[in-house]
Coordinates of C-alpha atoms in Angstrom, one line a residue:
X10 CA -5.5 -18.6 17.9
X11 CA -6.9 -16.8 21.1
X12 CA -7.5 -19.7 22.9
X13 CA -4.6 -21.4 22.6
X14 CA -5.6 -25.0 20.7
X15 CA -3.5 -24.8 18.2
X16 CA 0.6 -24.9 19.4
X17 CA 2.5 -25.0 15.9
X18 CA 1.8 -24.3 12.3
X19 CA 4.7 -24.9 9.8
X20 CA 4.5 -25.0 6.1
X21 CA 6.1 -25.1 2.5
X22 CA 6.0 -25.2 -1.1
X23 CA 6.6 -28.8 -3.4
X24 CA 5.5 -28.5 -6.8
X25 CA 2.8 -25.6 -6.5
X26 CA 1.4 -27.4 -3.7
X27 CA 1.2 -25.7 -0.2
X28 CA 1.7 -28.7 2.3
X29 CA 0.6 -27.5 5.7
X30 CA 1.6 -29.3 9.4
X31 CA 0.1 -28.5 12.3
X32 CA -0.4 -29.4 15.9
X33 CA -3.8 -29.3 17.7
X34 CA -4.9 -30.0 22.2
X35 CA -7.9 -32.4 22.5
X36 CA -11.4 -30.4 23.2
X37 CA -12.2 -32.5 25.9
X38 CA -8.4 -34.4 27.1
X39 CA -6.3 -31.7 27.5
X40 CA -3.6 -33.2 28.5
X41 CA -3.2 -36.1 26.4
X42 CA -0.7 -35.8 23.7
X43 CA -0.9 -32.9 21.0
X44 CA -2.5 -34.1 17.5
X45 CA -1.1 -34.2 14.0
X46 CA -2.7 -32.7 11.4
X47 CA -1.8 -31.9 7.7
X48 CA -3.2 -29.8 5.0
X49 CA -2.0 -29.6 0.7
X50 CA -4.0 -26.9 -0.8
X51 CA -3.3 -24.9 -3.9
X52 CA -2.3 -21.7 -4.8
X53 CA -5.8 -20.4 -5.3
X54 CA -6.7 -22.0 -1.7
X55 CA -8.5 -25.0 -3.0
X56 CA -8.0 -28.0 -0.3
X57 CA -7.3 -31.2 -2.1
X58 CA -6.7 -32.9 1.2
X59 CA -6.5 -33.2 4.7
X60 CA -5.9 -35.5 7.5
X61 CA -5.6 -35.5 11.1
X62 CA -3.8 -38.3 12.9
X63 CA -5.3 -38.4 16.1
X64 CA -9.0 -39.6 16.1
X65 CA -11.1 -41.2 14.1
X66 CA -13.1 -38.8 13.0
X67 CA -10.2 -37.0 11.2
X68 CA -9.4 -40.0 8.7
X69 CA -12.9 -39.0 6.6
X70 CA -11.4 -35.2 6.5
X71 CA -13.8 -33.8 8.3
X72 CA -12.7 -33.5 12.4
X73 CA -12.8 -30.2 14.0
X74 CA -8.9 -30.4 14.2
X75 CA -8.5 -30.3 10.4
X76 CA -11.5 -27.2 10.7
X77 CA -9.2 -25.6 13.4
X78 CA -6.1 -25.1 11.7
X79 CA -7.8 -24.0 8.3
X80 CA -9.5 -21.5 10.2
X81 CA -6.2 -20.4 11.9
X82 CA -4.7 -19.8 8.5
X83 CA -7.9 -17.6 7.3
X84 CA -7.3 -15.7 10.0
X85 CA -3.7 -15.5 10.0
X86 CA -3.6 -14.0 6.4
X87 CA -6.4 -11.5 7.1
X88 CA -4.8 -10.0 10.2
X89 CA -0.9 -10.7 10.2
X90 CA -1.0 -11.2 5.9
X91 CA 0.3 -7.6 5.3
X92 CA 3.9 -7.5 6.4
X93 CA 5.1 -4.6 8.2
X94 CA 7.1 -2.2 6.5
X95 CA 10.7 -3.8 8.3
X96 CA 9.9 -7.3 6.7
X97 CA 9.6 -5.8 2.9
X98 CA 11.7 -3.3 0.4
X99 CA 11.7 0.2 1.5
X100 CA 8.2 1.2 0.3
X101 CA 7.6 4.4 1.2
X102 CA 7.1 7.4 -1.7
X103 CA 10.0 8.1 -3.9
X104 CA 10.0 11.8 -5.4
X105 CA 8.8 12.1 -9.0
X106 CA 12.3 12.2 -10.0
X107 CA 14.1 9.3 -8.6
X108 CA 13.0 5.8 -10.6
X109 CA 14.6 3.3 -7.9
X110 CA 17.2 3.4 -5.2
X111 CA 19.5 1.1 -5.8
X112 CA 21.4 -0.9 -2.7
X113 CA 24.9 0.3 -1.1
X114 CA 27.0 -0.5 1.3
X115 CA 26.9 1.2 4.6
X116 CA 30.5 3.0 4.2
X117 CA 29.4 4.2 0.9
X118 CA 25.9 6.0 1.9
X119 CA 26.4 9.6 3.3
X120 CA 24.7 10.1 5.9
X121 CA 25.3 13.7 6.5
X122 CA 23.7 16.8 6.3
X123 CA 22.7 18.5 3.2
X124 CA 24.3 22.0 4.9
X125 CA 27.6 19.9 5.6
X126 CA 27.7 18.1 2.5
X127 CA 27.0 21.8 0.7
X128 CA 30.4 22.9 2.9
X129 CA 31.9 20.2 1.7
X130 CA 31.6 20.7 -1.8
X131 CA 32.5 24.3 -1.9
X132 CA 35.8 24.4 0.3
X133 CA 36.7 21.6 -2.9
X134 CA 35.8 23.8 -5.5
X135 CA 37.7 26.8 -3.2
X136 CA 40.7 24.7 -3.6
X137 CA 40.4 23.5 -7.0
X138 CA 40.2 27.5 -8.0
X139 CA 43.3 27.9 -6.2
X140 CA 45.4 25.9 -8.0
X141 CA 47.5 27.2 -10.7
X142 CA 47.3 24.9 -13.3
X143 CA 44.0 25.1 -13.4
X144 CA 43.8 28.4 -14.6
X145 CA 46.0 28.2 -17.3
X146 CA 44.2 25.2 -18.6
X147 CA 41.0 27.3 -18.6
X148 CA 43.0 30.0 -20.4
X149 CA 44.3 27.5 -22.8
X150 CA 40.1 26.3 -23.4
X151 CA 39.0 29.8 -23.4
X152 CA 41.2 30.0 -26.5
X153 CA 39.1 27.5 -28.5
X154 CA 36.6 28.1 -31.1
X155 CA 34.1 26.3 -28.6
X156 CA 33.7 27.2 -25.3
X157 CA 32.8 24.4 -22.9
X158 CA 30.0 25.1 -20.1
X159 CA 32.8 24.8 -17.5
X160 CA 34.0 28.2 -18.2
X161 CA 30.6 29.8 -17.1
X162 CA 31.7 29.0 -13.8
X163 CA 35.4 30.2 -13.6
X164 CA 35.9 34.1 -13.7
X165 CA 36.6 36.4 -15.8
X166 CA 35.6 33.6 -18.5
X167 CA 32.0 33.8 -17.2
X168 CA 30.7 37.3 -18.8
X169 CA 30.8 35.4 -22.2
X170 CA 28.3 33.3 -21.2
X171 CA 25.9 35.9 -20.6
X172 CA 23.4 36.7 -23.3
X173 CA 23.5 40.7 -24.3
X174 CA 20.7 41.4 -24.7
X175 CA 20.0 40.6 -20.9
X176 CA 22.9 43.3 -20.6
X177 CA 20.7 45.9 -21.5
X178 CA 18.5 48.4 -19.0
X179 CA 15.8 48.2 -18.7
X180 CA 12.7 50.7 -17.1
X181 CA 11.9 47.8 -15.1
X182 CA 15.3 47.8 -13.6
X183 CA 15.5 51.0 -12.6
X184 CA 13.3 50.5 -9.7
X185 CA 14.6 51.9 -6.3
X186 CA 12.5 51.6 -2.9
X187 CA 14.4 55.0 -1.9
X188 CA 12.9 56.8 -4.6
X189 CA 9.0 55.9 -3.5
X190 CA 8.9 58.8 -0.8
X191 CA 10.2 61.4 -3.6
X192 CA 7.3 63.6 -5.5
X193 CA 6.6 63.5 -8.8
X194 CA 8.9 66.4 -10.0
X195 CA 11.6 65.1 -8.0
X196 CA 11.8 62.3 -9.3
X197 CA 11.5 63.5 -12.7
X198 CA 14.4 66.2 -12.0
X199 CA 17.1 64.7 -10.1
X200 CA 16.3 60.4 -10.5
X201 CA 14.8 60.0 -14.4
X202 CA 17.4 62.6 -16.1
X203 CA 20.0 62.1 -14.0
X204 CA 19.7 58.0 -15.2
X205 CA 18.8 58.8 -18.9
X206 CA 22.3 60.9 -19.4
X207 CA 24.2 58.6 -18.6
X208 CA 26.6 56.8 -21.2
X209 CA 25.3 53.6 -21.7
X210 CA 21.7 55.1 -22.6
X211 CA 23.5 56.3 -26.0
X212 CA 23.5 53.2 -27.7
X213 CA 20.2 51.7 -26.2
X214 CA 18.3 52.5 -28.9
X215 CA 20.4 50.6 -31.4
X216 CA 20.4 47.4 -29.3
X217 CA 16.7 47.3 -28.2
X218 CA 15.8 47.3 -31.9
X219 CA 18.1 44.7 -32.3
X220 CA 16.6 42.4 -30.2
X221 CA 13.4 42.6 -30.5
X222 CA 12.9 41.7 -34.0
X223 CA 11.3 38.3 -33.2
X224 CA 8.4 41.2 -31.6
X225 CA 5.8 38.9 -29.5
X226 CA 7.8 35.4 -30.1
X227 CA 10.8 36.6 -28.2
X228 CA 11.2 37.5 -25.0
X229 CA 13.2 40.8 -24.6
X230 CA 10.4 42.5 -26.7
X231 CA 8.0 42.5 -23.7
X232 CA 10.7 43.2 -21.0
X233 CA 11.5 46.5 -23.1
X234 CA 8.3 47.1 -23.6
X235 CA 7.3 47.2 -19.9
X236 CA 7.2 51.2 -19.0
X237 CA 7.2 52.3 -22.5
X238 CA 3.8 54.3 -24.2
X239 CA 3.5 51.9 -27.5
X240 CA 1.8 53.3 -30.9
X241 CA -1.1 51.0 -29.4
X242 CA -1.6 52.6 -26.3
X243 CA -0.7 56.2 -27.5
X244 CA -4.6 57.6 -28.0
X245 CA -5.8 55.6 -24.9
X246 CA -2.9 57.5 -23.3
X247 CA -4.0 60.8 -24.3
X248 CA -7.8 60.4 -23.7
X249 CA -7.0 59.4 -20.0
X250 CA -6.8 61.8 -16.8
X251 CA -3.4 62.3 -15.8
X252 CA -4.8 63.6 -12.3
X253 CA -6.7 59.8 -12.5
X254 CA -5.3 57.7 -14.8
X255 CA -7.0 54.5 -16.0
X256 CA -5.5 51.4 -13.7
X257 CA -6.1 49.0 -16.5
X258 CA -4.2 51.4 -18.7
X259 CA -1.6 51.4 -16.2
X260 CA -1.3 47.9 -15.8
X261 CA -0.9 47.4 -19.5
X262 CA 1.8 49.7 -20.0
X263 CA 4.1 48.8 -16.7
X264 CA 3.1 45.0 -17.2
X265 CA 2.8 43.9 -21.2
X266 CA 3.6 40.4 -20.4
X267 CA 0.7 39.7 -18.0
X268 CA -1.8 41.3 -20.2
X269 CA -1.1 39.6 -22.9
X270 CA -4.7 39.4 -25.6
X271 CA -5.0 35.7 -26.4
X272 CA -8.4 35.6 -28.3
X273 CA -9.0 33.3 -31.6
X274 CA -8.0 36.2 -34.4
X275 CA -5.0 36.8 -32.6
X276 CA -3.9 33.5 -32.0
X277 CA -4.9 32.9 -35.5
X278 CA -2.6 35.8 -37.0
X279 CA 0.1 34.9 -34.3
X280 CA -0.1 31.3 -35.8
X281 CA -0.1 32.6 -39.9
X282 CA 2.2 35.6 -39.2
X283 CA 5.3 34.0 -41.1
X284 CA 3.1 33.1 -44.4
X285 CA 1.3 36.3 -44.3
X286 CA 4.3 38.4 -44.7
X287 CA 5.9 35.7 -47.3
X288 CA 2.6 35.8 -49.5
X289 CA 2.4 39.5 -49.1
X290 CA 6.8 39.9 -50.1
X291 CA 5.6 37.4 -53.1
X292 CA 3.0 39.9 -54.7
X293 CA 4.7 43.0 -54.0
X294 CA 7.5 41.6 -56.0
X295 CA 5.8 41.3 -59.0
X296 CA 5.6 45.0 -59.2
X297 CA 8.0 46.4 -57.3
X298 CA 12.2 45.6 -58.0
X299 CA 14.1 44.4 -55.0
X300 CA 11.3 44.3 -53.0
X301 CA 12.4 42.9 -49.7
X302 CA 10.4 42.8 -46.0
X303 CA 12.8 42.7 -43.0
X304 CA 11.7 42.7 -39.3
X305 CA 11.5 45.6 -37.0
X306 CA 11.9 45.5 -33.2
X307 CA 11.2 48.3 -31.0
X308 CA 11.9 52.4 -31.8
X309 CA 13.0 53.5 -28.9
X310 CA 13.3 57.8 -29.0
X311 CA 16.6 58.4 -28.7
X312 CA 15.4 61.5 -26.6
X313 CA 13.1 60.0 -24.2
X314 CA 14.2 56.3 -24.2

């Protein structure tokens, strides 16, 4: 291979058998004619024979020639086996999501941008809102008994989409970054009353307790929870410094959801809540009439909400 014996090596398949042709210089008479040799081998690389038509030596199967070209294909395979990545399928890594790409002609493949392609796509639904007919078909759907996911994307049919209870205020959403350089009493004064009167905090109550009647299993009862002094926390509360408060106390009140308490009992009574209460409603029956357990969400103080 480096030295430049061996001129041409061709080969092919018939019946599972690899024939190989090749053509080898003399060691010694260079420039006599090149030498014949041939090679059928199996799959596995087992040679089941070989011949070289140029000496002697090469009729018993056993002539350096035959050697030469066998050893050219060993080395072949080990250092040019591996085809380079523009002689194979596209191999590199495919994201977790995509299971094959299939083939497509070159005027089909986009090759633009993502950005362009995003610009694209929005100046044709721009025009496709702009078209007449198309509202009064979504008026016409709107009217149905169901309402197809379509709609959550036209306005004013959107708002029905939204769930209610993510409608409701929250402590949590009250934060302002304008109100962090304002003291304690003025932000109790002119931010927290000013908030609290006005008319949507009426009914808040009503609509909290409402959703939250699923307690821990939903998940409204820890967003309205968040900010709130529960029956729990009330005598930690109390025993605390207000000039020092406790910051694990603090964290638990303003953050619920990432202090949740996850040990085996609670699991456990997380796991049996919905027999407990059915076992309990069964033997309170026998000796009470029209005994009946419903839920309770959150009791918000329609004072201090």
């Amino acid at each position: 291979m480096v030295l430049g014996f061996i001129t041409s090596v061709q080969g092919c398949v018939v019946r599972e058998k690899y024939i190989v042709t090749g053509k080898v210089k003399h060691s010694q008479q260079m420039n006599d004619p090149l030498i014949s040799i041939w090679v059928i081998a199996d799959k596995d690389g087992m040679i089941n024979s070989a011949h070289c038509l140029g000496c002697k030596v090469g009729m018993a199967e056993s002539c350096s020639h035959v050697a030469s070209v066998l050893f050219y294909i060993e080395a072949w395979t080990r250092i040019l086996g591996k085809l380079s990545c523009t002689q194979v399928k596209c191999t590199w890594l495919l994201p977790s999501y995509v299971k094959e790409v299939p083939y497509a002609r070159v005027r089909d493949i986009h090759v633009s941008s993502a950005r362009k392609l995003k610009a694209h796509l929005d100046a044709k639904i721009d025009s496709i809102g702009e078209r007449r007919e198309v509202c009064v078909a979504s008026h016409g759907i709107n009217k149905g008994k169901v309402k197809p996911v379509a709609l959550s994307l036209i306005e004013p049919y959107s708002d029905q989409f939204v769930l209610k209870s993510k409608q409701i205020l929250t402590i949590s959403g009250l934060f302002d970054p304008e109100n962090m350089s304002l003291s304690y009493q003025a932000h109790n004064q002119d931010f927290m009353w000013g908030v609290l009167t006005r008319p949507k905090w009426t009914k808040l109550p009503k609509c909290i307790f409402y959703y939250t009647q699923n307690q821990a299993k939903g998940s409204g009862f820890f967003t309205h929870r968040a900010g709130r002094i529960g029956a729990s926390l009330s005598g930690a509360v109390c025993h605390t410094n207000p000039a020092q408060p406790s910051q694990s106390l603090i964290k638990s009140i303003c953050y619920p959801h990432l202090l949740k308490i996850n040990t085996k009992a609670v699991t456990y009574g997380c796991k049996h809540d919905d027999d407990a209460i059915k076992t309990y409603e069964e033997i309170m029956a026998m000796t009470h009439n029209d005994f009946k357990i419903a839920n309770c969400g959150l009791v918000i103080n329609q004072e201090y909400p």
